[in-house]
């Protein structure tokens, strides 16, 4: 099984550190991102481990209060801005969009490389903030705490996030232009894989939302540095305005994290069920609906913030409305299984896990949209559990599904299927054990961001920490067998899953120019079952 | 064989010059949308506070020099004209015209920044820069400080865009002088122009909002 | 005494309503969650790949009726949830008229509470059972949030603003009071208790003395009156025709007309702004001559001053006074 042919592909096209750091190949840039965000994920996980250890006992006896506050702040900042937001778009979107639409590269390769450097500079500022004492404002940077009260390293972190925002903007811009102008002949909008639709919707949010968080964080920075008092209540400024501007981005940002995962799931489910997607148009349209409605619901983070009752009513009804396109997706995926010929390789296990966990996350989101109920559970562990179900149960499961589905395409190697299935089960079980108890804790009234807590909450916290240990093992296992596969894995065929999609019609790993000849598309996506001629 | 020259400008990922042109132009428009959203955050803050404290904002805006502001507006409008002329020259393939237009635009842009710097220095002397040394002669000093916070944030961000724009134009000028553009290939000048006009338009909104509104 | 439970105590009139909504939503969620999970498991088994099976399934036919059904039915159910949640929220947002007012000031990291009768408390709140209580709250520094899980109420406490919350306790007992909005180092220590007492016990407690002060504290109204005198407010707000400032008796809750023709009802926020930024809204017929008291009165003093102004009896006839 050793590779005998000396075929040129994007990995061996050139050697040396320069060939990577100055590469304009979207596939190599995707790998640069993959390595960077994996390191960030490990760092964020380390913070999570320390948080869970602290919460084993009610007394704040493992780390000091200030340390704890910095831990949850940096866990949030690293995981959201430096892992989840770039995760699927910057790695798999980057790698796959040109392949999926039959293009040689993204529209702007230099911009693409620049976005990685921008990301790294932003990360460097944030790391500097972490190493020189950390930051304790919470990832939400609420004023006036962040502008006047906090004595931690807010400036460096704010600069880091501000800079990283531009990486996100450049990626979104590149994707939108690429999808609009670079599709292969015959690839009409309604023949696009749903992964591409999901990334199109994601990119829209990136370009419309990210500039607002950038300017908001910028204002927090100048308020700290130069005493410009935009949000300062002493000048008549309004700290609630900060919350509006912050959530105008940060709520849609949740969809930046989850929409790409939804795209991944559409690819995986169809492939392993050998079925055309059920309701293609509805799934594509629901991605756009989520992107648009997602911009109109930010106020549901502020139901107890003293915003006006009427604003709360409007934000509540719109928040319920945004649940509908998500429900439509779940129903259509489920219906896709009907009449299929389903196999349960690792990517499919992650995708099915995604549907289950995302469903729970989505349904508990309804609890938070219901005004009278949200007053009680807002800022409690109920919210913490809910958004972890969406962002870890949803986005991260989708990310792992993508890793396992496209790993053979990216590296040209197969991993241990057995180990991957074990990991999928460990992650699913560990995740539920970690976060389901937190729903109960939240309704009991345990506030979030508490370093110490009343004794009666301990049993559930111990359960949660136990689950987190299992979850941690579930995450470490893939790291081992995937790295192992690079040297010892079986050589991957061009299309190991017998999937549709242009990316599978080129060798694994793909050549630098992606396709020997520009492909011509003659039918819609997910034309399962494959005709024999298409099987390589 | 005339195609060879045109093709050398087409990057490897594009099929032809038309596709490249479509992509580059769309890219610039998408970028301008993001810029609009960024300034949008500031405009939102301005509108909200202005409606909360109309009198204080009107009083504070009296401390801005409307004459200088108006002069700067003219300078910037002039720079948009020279920019448009540069784009036109590049479309016609006139190297000299392009370089002249770009240089004039840069000069006018720097003139704008110079006047802005003078205004800032003046505000500094008057103690109208927010912070511990802020001093406002009049009622509602705190709300006036809010006004000047917004003033510096908005005009500062705008000035930053001017500096970036001038840098971009300088690069374009060098490229134009070296004969990199032709009637077939002048995309960079066009999208540079789009950016410059956008920055100009932002000022067209900033000037009345900050200098004129509420003036009697 | 650590007690492990899976459901919180319900000790206010609103708690039952919140719990009812919660159970309804759990029922709906459990139904849909199990439906999806059940379908996935069933379909996975029913359509699992069999050795040598022909994977050529029937062509996918998407019935529009089905897509419409699973769009419209969830939408209808969520609208029921919206209406229910909104009606509970409106109840929470509107304190009953007979509610007894208590002032709350949050600061890093403690709760300062004061009863209108004068007693002050820190991190403890004594209230009688069966009496609606309205909290008027503000913060001295950063944003906090007043949260009593057993009452199912929570409201952010924001510097520069007054927020309100209300509850009517239904059971005697001691309940957690938490700060729910992250506010810095000792956020998790910004906790206390709400002690619900029999009305008679409460009266006894109310007439007691503050442990720290060692004497009967003056009521907010008296403190406010002292401030009113001390700051020289009466010099202009004399309450007679021709004063520099408008009369303040009975001003609370009345609509004011300003120099620029706009109008607003004089509530706590209006009075606060009028003291801190007097020029922002000048009552019609008066000159903008009042100086600001920014930085001269702390939040507790401000609440006391407002309470004093509220307590001034409305004159029997507005008399020659200009616009109310």
mmCIF file of N, CA, C and O in Angstrom, chain A residues 66 69 136 143 145 234 238 243 274-275 282 303-306 309 313 316 320 331-332 334 338-343 366-367 372 375-376 378-379 443-445 449-452 456 498 529, chain C residues 2-3 5 7-8 19 22 25 29 43-44 47-49 55 58 62 67 70 75 82 85-86 89-90 92 143 147 154 156 161 163 176 178-182 184-185 187-188 191 294:
data_model
loop_
_atom_site.group_PDB
_atom_site.id
_atom_site.type_symbol
_atom_site.label_atom_id
_atom_site.label_comp_id
_atom_site.label_asym_id
_atom_site.label_seq_id
_atom_site.Cartn_x
_atom_site.Cartn_y
_atom_site.Cartn_z
ATOM 1 N N UNK A 66 -9.665 35.947 40.888
ATOM 2 C CA UNK A 66 -9.192 36.675 39.717
ATOM 3 C C UNK A 66 -8.702 35.715 38.631
ATOM 4 O O UNK A 66 -8.956 35.920 37.444
ATOM 5 N N UNK A 69 -11.656 34.148 36.943
ATOM 6 C CA UNK A 69 -12.300 35.084 36.011
ATOM 7 C C UNK A 69 -11.513 35.201 34.712
ATOM 8 O O UNK A 69 -12.088 35.321 33.631
ATOM 9 N N UNK A 136 -9.848 39.824 32.254
ATOM 10 C CA UNK A 136 -10.895 39.275 33.131
ATOM 11 C C UNK A 136 -12.278 39.872 32.878
ATOM 12 O O UNK A 136 -13.107 39.902 33.760
ATOM 13 N N UNK A 143 -19.295 46.991 29.044
ATOM 14 C CA UNK A 143 -18.948 48.259 29.668
ATOM 15 C C UNK A 143 -19.943 48.494 30.809
ATOM 16 O O UNK A 143 -21.044 47.958 30.769
ATOM 17 N N UNK A 145 -17.599 47.865 32.945
ATOM 18 C CA UNK A 145 -16.552 47.077 33.598
ATOM 19 C C UNK A 145 -15.278 47.073 32.765
ATOM 20 O O UNK A 145 -14.179 47.298 33.270
ATOM 21 N N UNK A 234 -21.114 58.401 33.171
ATOM 22 C CA UNK A 234 -20.866 59.706 33.788
ATOM 23 C C UNK A 234 -21.019 60.836 32.767
ATOM 24 O O UNK A 234 -21.335 61.968 33.133
ATOM 25 N N UNK A 238 -24.144 55.513 27.262
ATOM 26 C CA UNK A 238 -25.058 54.440 27.621
ATOM 27 C C UNK A 238 -24.371 53.084 27.519
ATOM 28 O O UNK A 238 -24.060 52.626 26.425
ATOM 29 N N UNK A 243 -23.955 47.008 24.589
ATOM 30 C CA UNK A 243 -24.526 45.662 24.474
ATOM 31 C C UNK A 243 -25.246 45.486 23.144
ATOM 32 O O UNK A 243 -25.158 44.435 22.507
ATOM 33 N N UNK A 274 -26.576 7.311 0.861
ATOM 34 C CA UNK A 274 -26.686 7.094 -0.576
ATOM 35 C C UNK A 274 -28.003 7.661 -1.094
ATOM 36 O O UNK A 274 -28.710 7.013 -1.878
ATOM 37 N N UNK A 275 -28.349 8.827 -0.650
ATOM 38 C CA UNK A 275 -29.631 9.429 -1.038
ATOM 39 C C UNK A 275 -29.404 10.839 -1.510
ATOM 40 O O UNK A 275 -28.535 11.546 -1.007
ATOM 41 N N UNK A 282 -35.157 23.925 0.180
ATOM 42 C CA UNK A 282 -35.548 24.388 1.512
ATOM 43 C C UNK A 282 -34.319 24.519 2.415
ATOM 44 O O UNK A 282 -34.220 25.431 3.228
ATOM 45 N N UNK A 303 -32.860 40.704 27.580
ATOM 46 C CA UNK A 303 -34.220 40.807 28.117
ATOM 47 C C UNK A 303 -34.242 41.336 29.547
ATOM 48 O O UNK A 303 -35.247 41.864 29.998
ATOM 49 N N UNK A 304 -33.171 41.179 30.300
ATOM 50 C CA UNK A 304 -33.178 41.701 31.668
ATOM 51 C C UNK A 304 -32.319 42.959 31.792
ATOM 52 O O UNK A 304 -31.996 43.389 32.878
ATOM 53 N N UNK A 305 -31.953 43.550 30.640
ATOM 54 C CA UNK A 305 -30.969 44.632 30.687
ATOM 55 C C UNK A 305 -31.592 46.005 30.861
ATOM 56 O O UNK A 305 -30.909 46.995 30.714
ATOM 57 N N UNK A 306 -32.880 46.084 31.104
ATOM 58 C CA UNK A 306 -33.648 47.333 31.185
ATOM 59 C C UNK A 306 -33.930 47.922 29.814
ATOM 60 O O UNK A 306 -34.304 49.078 29.719
ATOM 61 N N UNK A 309 -39.751 47.320 27.123
ATOM 62 C CA UNK A 309 -40.586 46.125 27.073
ATOM 63 C C UNK A 309 -40.982 45.812 25.634
ATOM 64 O O UNK A 309 -41.023 44.652 25.220
ATOM 65 N N UNK A 313 -40.417 42.484 23.306
ATOM 66 C CA UNK A 313 -41.469 41.704 22.643
ATOM 67 C C UNK A 313 -41.072 41.400 21.195
ATOM 68 O O UNK A 313 -41.222 40.278 20.705
ATOM 69 N N UNK A 316 -38.254 38.952 20.965
ATOM 70 C CA UNK A 316 -38.693 37.608 21.345
ATOM 71 C C UNK A 316 -39.398 36.924 20.176
ATOM 72 O O UNK A 316 -39.083 35.794 19.815
ATOM 73 N N UNK A 320 -38.145 33.506 18.043
ATOM 74 C CA UNK A 320 -38.885 32.271 17.769
ATOM 75 C C UNK A 320 -38.900 31.995 16.268
ATOM 76 O O UNK A 320 -38.776 30.852 15.826
ATOM 77 N N UNK A 331 -35.585 18.527 10.004
ATOM 78 C CA UNK A 331 -36.600 17.630 9.434
ATOM 79 C C UNK A 331 -36.142 17.086 8.078
ATOM 80 O O UNK A 331 -36.310 15.907 7.773
ATOM 81 N N UNK A 332 -35.541 17.954 7.268
ATOM 82 C CA UNK A 332 -35.127 17.508 5.938
ATOM 83 C C UNK A 332 -33.981 16.502 6.002
ATOM 84 O O UNK A 332 -33.940 15.550 5.228
ATOM 85 N N UNK A 334 -33.456 14.428 8.437
ATOM 86 C CA UNK A 334 -34.048 13.173 8.903
ATOM 87 C C UNK A 334 -34.753 12.475 7.744
ATOM 88 O O UNK A 334 -34.620 11.261 7.554
ATOM 89 N N UNK A 338 -34.699 8.441 4.896
ATOM 90 C CA UNK A 338 -35.791 7.572 4.457
ATOM 91 C C UNK A 338 -35.477 6.979 3.088
ATOM 92 O O UNK A 338 -35.167 7.707 2.143
ATOM 93 N N UNK A 339 -35.542 5.663 3.019
ATOM 94 C CA UNK A 339 -35.319 5.005 1.741
ATOM 95 C C UNK A 339 -33.862 4.902 1.349
ATOM 96 O O UNK A 339 -33.549 4.547 0.215
ATOM 97 N N UNK A 340 -32.944 5.215 2.279
ATOM 98 C CA UNK A 340 -31.531 5.189 1.938
ATOM 99 C C UNK A 340 -30.925 3.812 2.113
ATOM 100 O O UNK A 340 -31.625 2.812 2.331
ATOM 101 N N UNK A 341 -29.603 3.794 1.984
ATOM 102 C CA UNK A 341 -28.851 2.576 2.228
ATOM 103 C C UNK A 341 -27.702 3.000 3.126
ATOM 104 O O UNK A 341 -26.625 3.354 2.677
ATOM 105 N N UNK A 342 -27.982 3.005 4.435
ATOM 106 C CA UNK A 342 -27.170 3.784 5.366
ATOM 107 C C UNK A 342 -26.027 2.960 5.943
ATOM 108 O O UNK A 342 -26.228 1.843 6.407
ATOM 109 N N UNK A 343 -24.831 3.543 5.917
ATOM 110 C CA UNK A 343 -23.719 2.918 6.626
ATOM 111 C C UNK A 343 -23.208 3.896 7.673
ATOM 112 O O UNK A 343 -23.479 5.092 7.599
ATOM 113 N N UNK A 366 -35.382 27.869 22.512
ATOM 114 C CA UNK A 366 -36.749 28.379 22.620
ATOM 115 C C UNK A 366 -37.051 28.837 24.045
ATOM 116 O O UNK A 366 -37.747 29.832 24.263
ATOM 117 N N UNK A 367 -36.513 28.095 25.017
ATOM 118 C CA UNK A 367 -36.731 28.470 26.427
ATOM 119 C C UNK A 367 -36.204 29.889 26.668
ATOM 120 O O UNK A 367 -36.786 30.664 27.427
ATOM 121 N N UNK A 372 -40.788 35.502 29.672
ATOM 122 C CA UNK A 372 -40.983 35.324 31.112
ATOM 123 C C UNK A 372 -40.047 34.272 31.686
ATOM 124 O O UNK A 372 -39.616 34.358 32.837
ATOM 125 N N UNK A 375 -36.166 35.504 31.902
ATOM 126 C CA UNK A 375 -35.806 36.324 33.057
ATOM 127 C C UNK A 375 -35.179 35.447 34.146
ATOM 128 O O UNK A 375 -34.185 35.813 34.760
ATOM 129 N N UNK A 376 -35.751 34.264 34.334
ATOM 130 C CA UNK A 376 -35.210 33.370 35.367
ATOM 131 C C UNK A 376 -33.886 32.735 34.947
ATOM 132 O O UNK A 376 -32.941 32.690 35.723
ATOM 133 N N UNK A 378 -31.763 33.534 32.385
ATOM 134 C CA UNK A 378 -30.719 34.378 31.795
ATOM 135 C C UNK A 378 -29.515 34.462 32.730
ATOM 136 O O UNK A 378 -29.676 34.576 33.938
ATOM 137 N N UNK A 379 -28.305 34.407 32.124
ATOM 138 C CA UNK A 379 -27.073 34.488 32.915
ATOM 139 C C UNK A 379 -26.927 33.386 33.954
ATOM 140 O O UNK A 379 -26.237 33.551 34.957
ATOM 141 N N UNK A 443 -31.629 26.004 35.882
ATOM 142 C CA UNK A 443 -32.990 26.254 36.361
ATOM 143 C C UNK A 443 -33.013 26.338 37.877
ATOM 144 O O UNK A 443 -33.826 27.051 38.462
ATOM 145 N N UNK A 444 -32.084 25.625 38.533
ATOM 146 C CA UNK A 444 -31.973 25.755 39.991
ATOM 147 C C UNK A 444 -31.521 27.162 40.376
ATOM 148 O O UNK A 444 -31.710 27.589 41.504
ATOM 149 N N UNK A 445 -30.882 27.857 39.461
ATOM 150 C CA UNK A 445 -30.520 29.240 39.736
ATOM 151 C C UNK A 445 -29.043 29.510 39.879
ATOM 152 O O UNK A 445 -28.660 30.580 40.338
ATOM 153 N N UNK A 449 -20.336 32.232 35.553
ATOM 154 C CA UNK A 449 -19.142 33.005 35.900
ATOM 155 C C UNK A 449 -18.951 33.112 37.413
ATOM 156 O O UNK A 449 -18.452 34.105 37.915
ATOM 157 N N UNK A 450 -19.382 32.044 38.144
ATOM 158 C CA UNK A 450 -19.205 32.016 39.594
ATOM 159 C C UNK A 450 -17.994 31.153 39.938
ATOM 160 O O UNK A 450 -17.929 29.989 39.588
ATOM 161 N N UNK A 451 -17.106 31.761 40.667
ATOM 162 C CA UNK A 451 -15.886 31.108 41.101
ATOM 163 C C UNK A 451 -16.180 30.143 42.249
ATOM 164 O O UNK A 451 -15.669 29.041 42.325
ATOM 165 N N UNK A 452 -17.058 30.570 43.133
ATOM 166 C CA UNK A 452 -17.502 29.730 44.245
ATOM 167 C C UNK A 452 -19.023 29.695 44.200
ATOM 168 O O UNK A 452 -19.639 30.609 43.677
ATOM 169 N N UNK A 456 -25.344 23.262 47.567
ATOM 170 C CA UNK A 456 -26.327 22.345 46.989
ATOM 171 C C UNK A 456 -26.129 22.129 45.489
ATOM 172 O O UNK A 456 -26.731 21.255 44.901
ATOM 173 N N UNK A 498 -17.051 7.132 -2.043
ATOM 174 C CA UNK A 498 -17.898 7.087 -3.234
ATOM 175 C C UNK A 498 -18.950 8.212 -3.176
ATOM 176 O O UNK A 498 -20.145 7.997 -3.302
ATOM 177 N N UNK A 529 -27.870 7.288 -6.353
ATOM 178 C CA UNK A 529 -26.608 6.561 -6.298
ATOM 179 C C UNK A 529 -25.718 6.888 -7.495
ATOM 180 O O UNK A 529 -26.214 7.264 -8.545
ATOM 181 N N UNK C 2 -26.418 21.682 53.104
ATOM 182 C CA UNK C 2 -26.532 21.420 51.674
ATOM 183 C C UNK C 2 -27.679 20.473 51.386
ATOM 184 O O UNK C 2 -27.806 19.429 52.027
ATOM 185 N N UNK C 3 -28.522 20.886 50.501
ATOM 186 C CA UNK C 3 -29.642 20.025 50.140
ATOM 187 C C UNK C 3 -29.629 19.861 48.629
ATOM 188 O O UNK C 3 -29.589 20.825 47.889
ATOM 189 N N UNK C 5 -31.241 18.981 45.153
ATOM 190 C CA UNK C 5 -32.543 18.813 44.533
ATOM 191 C C UNK C 5 -32.387 19.092 43.053
ATOM 192 O O UNK C 5 -31.365 19.588 42.607
ATOM 193 N N UNK C 7 -34.985 20.650 41.397
ATOM 194 C CA UNK C 7 -35.898 21.710 41.039
ATOM 195 C C UNK C 7 -35.876 22.780 42.132
ATOM 196 O O UNK C 7 -35.828 22.450 43.306
ATOM 197 N N UNK C 8 -35.867 24.043 41.722
ATOM 198 C CA UNK C 8 -35.739 25.091 42.740
ATOM 199 C C UNK C 8 -37.046 25.317 43.515
ATOM 200 O O UNK C 8 -38.124 24.970 43.048
ATOM 201 N N UNK C 19 -42.912 28.467 36.175
ATOM 202 C CA UNK C 19 -42.756 27.015 36.163
ATOM 203 C C UNK C 19 -43.749 26.358 35.205
ATOM 204 O O UNK C 19 -43.405 25.409 34.495
ATOM 205 N N UNK C 22 -42.449 26.702 31.881
ATOM 206 C CA UNK C 22 -41.280 25.828 31.763
ATOM 207 C C UNK C 22 -41.717 24.390 31.470
ATOM 208 O O UNK C 22 -41.186 23.735 30.570
ATOM 209 N N UNK C 25 -42.968 23.978 27.979
ATOM 210 C CA UNK C 25 -41.910 23.948 26.978
ATOM 211 C C UNK C 25 -41.105 22.664 27.046
ATOM 212 O O UNK C 25 -40.663 22.145 26.030
ATOM 213 N N UNK C 29 -40.671 20.273 23.906
ATOM 214 C CA UNK C 29 -39.305 19.931 23.500
ATOM 215 C C UNK C 29 -39.082 18.432 23.569
ATOM 216 O O UNK C 29 -38.459 17.853 22.683
ATOM 217 N N UNK C 43 -35.062 4.977 11.302
ATOM 218 C CA UNK C 43 -34.660 4.989 9.887
ATOM 219 C C UNK C 43 -33.275 4.380 9.710
ATOM 220 O O UNK C 43 -33.008 3.697 8.717
ATOM 221 N N UNK C 44 -32.396 4.630 10.696
ATOM 222 C CA UNK C 44 -31.045 4.077 10.592
ATOM 223 C C UNK C 44 -31.082 2.556 10.588
ATOM 224 O O UNK C 44 -30.301 1.911 9.904
ATOM 225 N N UNK C 47 -33.209 1.278 7.277
ATOM 226 C CA UNK C 47 -32.541 1.458 5.991
ATOM 227 C C UNK C 47 -31.032 1.259 6.091
ATOM 228 O O UNK C 47 -30.275 1.876 5.365
ATOM 229 N N UNK C 48 -30.590 0.467 7.068
ATOM 230 C CA UNK C 48 -29.139 0.233 7.167
ATOM 231 C C UNK C 48 -28.677 -0.501 5.911
ATOM 232 O O UNK C 48 -29.471 -1.206 5.257
ATOM 233 N N UNK C 49 -27.411 -0.321 5.601
ATOM 234 C CA UNK C 49 -26.892 -0.952 4.386
ATOM 235 C C UNK C 49 -26.743 -2.450 4.615
ATOM 236 O O UNK C 49 -26.159 -2.872 5.595
ATOM 237 N N UNK C 55 -28.140 -0.141 -3.903
ATOM 238 C CA UNK C 55 -28.310 1.179 -3.300
ATOM 239 C C UNK C 55 -29.147 2.117 -4.154
ATOM 240 O O UNK C 55 -29.331 3.267 -3.830
ATOM 241 N N UNK C 58 -35.534 4.662 -4.486
ATOM 242 C CA UNK C 58 -36.507 5.397 -5.301
ATOM 243 C C UNK C 58 -36.024 6.823 -5.439
ATOM 244 O O UNK C 58 -35.340 7.337 -4.568
ATOM 245 N N UNK C 62 -40.164 15.225 -3.102
ATOM 246 C CA UNK C 62 -40.368 16.118 -1.954
ATOM 247 C C UNK C 62 -41.786 16.685 -2.000
ATOM 248 O O UNK C 62 -42.079 17.561 -2.811
ATOM 249 N N UNK C 67 -43.256 19.771 3.497
ATOM 250 C CA UNK C 67 -42.398 20.915 3.842
ATOM 251 C C UNK C 67 -43.220 22.020 4.502
ATOM 252 O O UNK C 67 -42.793 22.643 5.476
ATOM 253 N N UNK C 70 -44.125 21.015 8.169
ATOM 254 C CA UNK C 70 -43.113 21.152 9.224
ATOM 255 C C UNK C 70 -42.498 22.536 9.264
ATOM 256 O O UNK C 70 -41.574 22.776 10.006
ATOM 257 N N UNK C 75 -44.007 26.765 13.641
ATOM 258 C CA UNK C 75 -44.206 28.208 13.770
ATOM 259 C C UNK C 75 -45.396 28.502 14.687
ATOM 260 O O UNK C 75 -45.316 29.353 15.575
ATOM 261 N N UNK C 82 -44.375 32.151 22.467
ATOM 262 C CA UNK C 82 -44.100 33.586 22.521
ATOM 263 C C UNK C 82 -45.164 34.307 23.341
ATOM 264 O O UNK C 82 -44.856 35.086 24.237
ATOM 265 N N UNK C 85 -44.931 33.396 27.043
ATOM 266 C CA UNK C 85 -43.749 34.023 27.648
ATOM 267 C C UNK C 85 -43.925 35.527 27.785
ATOM 268 O O UNK C 85 -43.568 36.125 28.800
ATOM 269 N N UNK C 86 -44.506 36.142 26.751
ATOM 270 C CA UNK C 86 -44.689 37.588 26.784
ATOM 271 C C UNK C 86 -45.669 37.983 27.879
ATOM 272 O O UNK C 86 -45.474 38.986 28.567
ATOM 273 N N UNK C 89 -44.005 37.893 31.125
ATOM 274 C CA UNK C 89 -43.039 39.004 31.188
ATOM 275 C C UNK C 89 -43.737 40.320 31.489
ATOM 276 O O UNK C 89 -43.244 41.135 32.275
ATOM 277 N N UNK C 90 -44.902 40.527 30.863
ATOM 278 C CA UNK C 90 -45.633 41.772 31.111
ATOM 279 C C UNK C 90 -46.069 41.842 32.575
ATOM 280 O O UNK C 90 -46.039 42.904 33.188
ATOM 281 N N UNK C 92 -44.427 40.559 35.013
ATOM 282 C CA UNK C 92 -43.205 40.892 35.754
ATOM 283 C C UNK C 92 -42.848 42.365 35.623
ATOM 284 O O UNK C 92 -42.277 42.958 36.522
ATOM 285 N N UNK C 143 -22.191 47.203 35.867
ATOM 286 C CA UNK C 143 -23.506 46.573 35.800
ATOM 287 C C UNK C 143 -23.542 45.344 36.708
ATOM 288 O O UNK C 143 -22.627 44.525 36.693
ATOM 289 N N UNK C 147 -30.852 38.972 41.394
ATOM 290 C CA UNK C 147 -31.450 37.696 41.004
ATOM 291 C C UNK C 147 -31.829 36.894 42.246
ATOM 292 O O UNK C 147 -30.988 36.605 43.095
ATOM 293 N N UNK C 154 -35.269 38.580 37.982
ATOM 294 C CA UNK C 154 -33.906 39.037 37.741
ATOM 295 C C UNK C 154 -34.006 40.362 37.013
ATOM 296 O O UNK C 154 -34.842 40.535 36.129
ATOM 297 N N UNK C 156 -31.192 43.547 35.631
ATOM 298 C CA UNK C 156 -29.875 44.158 35.659
ATOM 299 C C UNK C 156 -29.948 45.467 36.427
ATOM 300 O O UNK C 156 -30.979 46.140 36.450
ATOM 301 N N UNK C 161 -28.919 54.511 35.482
ATOM 302 C CA UNK C 161 -30.318 54.214 35.160
ATOM 303 C C UNK C 161 -31.023 53.692 36.401
ATOM 304 O O UNK C 161 -30.385 53.167 37.306
ATOM 305 N N UNK C 163 -33.655 50.735 37.357
ATOM 306 C CA UNK C 163 -34.420 49.594 36.881
ATOM 307 C C UNK C 163 -35.324 49.151 38.017
ATOM 308 O O UNK C 163 -35.081 49.461 39.183
ATOM 309 N N UNK C 176 -31.781 32.463 48.372
ATOM 310 C CA UNK C 176 -30.568 33.032 47.799
ATOM 311 C C UNK C 176 -30.842 34.339 47.081
ATOM 312 O O UNK C 176 -31.831 34.474 46.370
ATOM 313 N N UNK C 178 -28.539 36.472 44.378
ATOM 314 C CA UNK C 178 -27.291 36.392 43.608
ATOM 315 C C UNK C 178 -27.100 37.649 42.784
ATOM 316 O O UNK C 178 -28.073 38.282 42.371
ATOM 317 N N UNK C 179 -25.830 37.982 42.505
ATOM 318 C CA UNK C 179 -25.549 38.909 41.421
ATOM 319 C C UNK C 179 -25.352 38.054 40.174
ATOM 320 O O UNK C 179 -24.506 37.165 40.156
ATOM 321 N N UNK C 180 -26.160 38.316 39.151
ATOM 322 C CA UNK C 180 -26.122 37.450 37.975
ATOM 323 C C UNK C 180 -25.340 38.047 36.814
ATOM 324 O O UNK C 180 -25.134 37.390 35.813
ATOM 325 N N UNK C 181 -24.937 39.314 36.921
ATOM 326 C CA UNK C 181 -24.154 39.899 35.828
ATOM 327 C C UNK C 181 -22.723 40.038 36.292
ATOM 328 O O UNK C 181 -22.461 40.694 37.309
ATOM 329 N N UNK C 182 -21.812 39.472 35.521
ATOM 330 C CA UNK C 182 -20.420 39.445 35.926
ATOM 331 C C UNK C 182 -19.910 40.864 36.218
ATOM 332 O O UNK C 182 -20.060 41.772 35.412
ATOM 333 N N UNK C 184 -16.712 41.455 38.187
ATOM 334 C CA UNK C 184 -15.333 41.582 38.637
ATOM 335 C C UNK C 184 -14.931 40.519 39.647
ATOM 336 O O UNK C 184 -15.641 39.520 39.839
ATOM 337 N N UNK C 185 -13.804 40.756 40.287
ATOM 338 C CA UNK C 185 -13.154 39.742 41.121
ATOM 339 C C UNK C 185 -14.116 38.970 42.016
ATOM 340 O O UNK C 185 -14.207 37.764 41.940
ATOM 341 N N UNK C 187 -17.327 38.737 42.107
ATOM 342 C CA UNK C 187 -18.676 38.557 41.571
ATOM 343 C C UNK C 187 -19.419 37.431 42.286
ATOM 344 O O UNK C 187 -20.588 37.572 42.665
ATOM 345 N N UNK C 188 -18.730 36.307 42.504
ATOM 346 C CA UNK C 188 -19.432 35.168 43.104
ATOM 347 C C UNK C 188 -19.625 35.352 44.606
ATOM 348 O O UNK C 188 -20.272 34.537 45.247
ATOM 349 N N UNK C 191 -23.316 37.969 46.971
ATOM 350 C CA UNK C 191 -24.516 37.170 47.182
ATOM 351 C C UNK C 191 -25.090 37.512 48.544
ATOM 352 O O UNK C 191 -24.434 38.152 49.370
ATOM 353 N N UNK C 294 -23.679 66.852 39.528
ATOM 354 C CA UNK C 294 -22.889 65.663 39.176
ATOM 355 C C UNK C 294 -21.708 65.517 40.130
ATOM 356 O O UNK C 294 -20.967 66.473 40.355
#
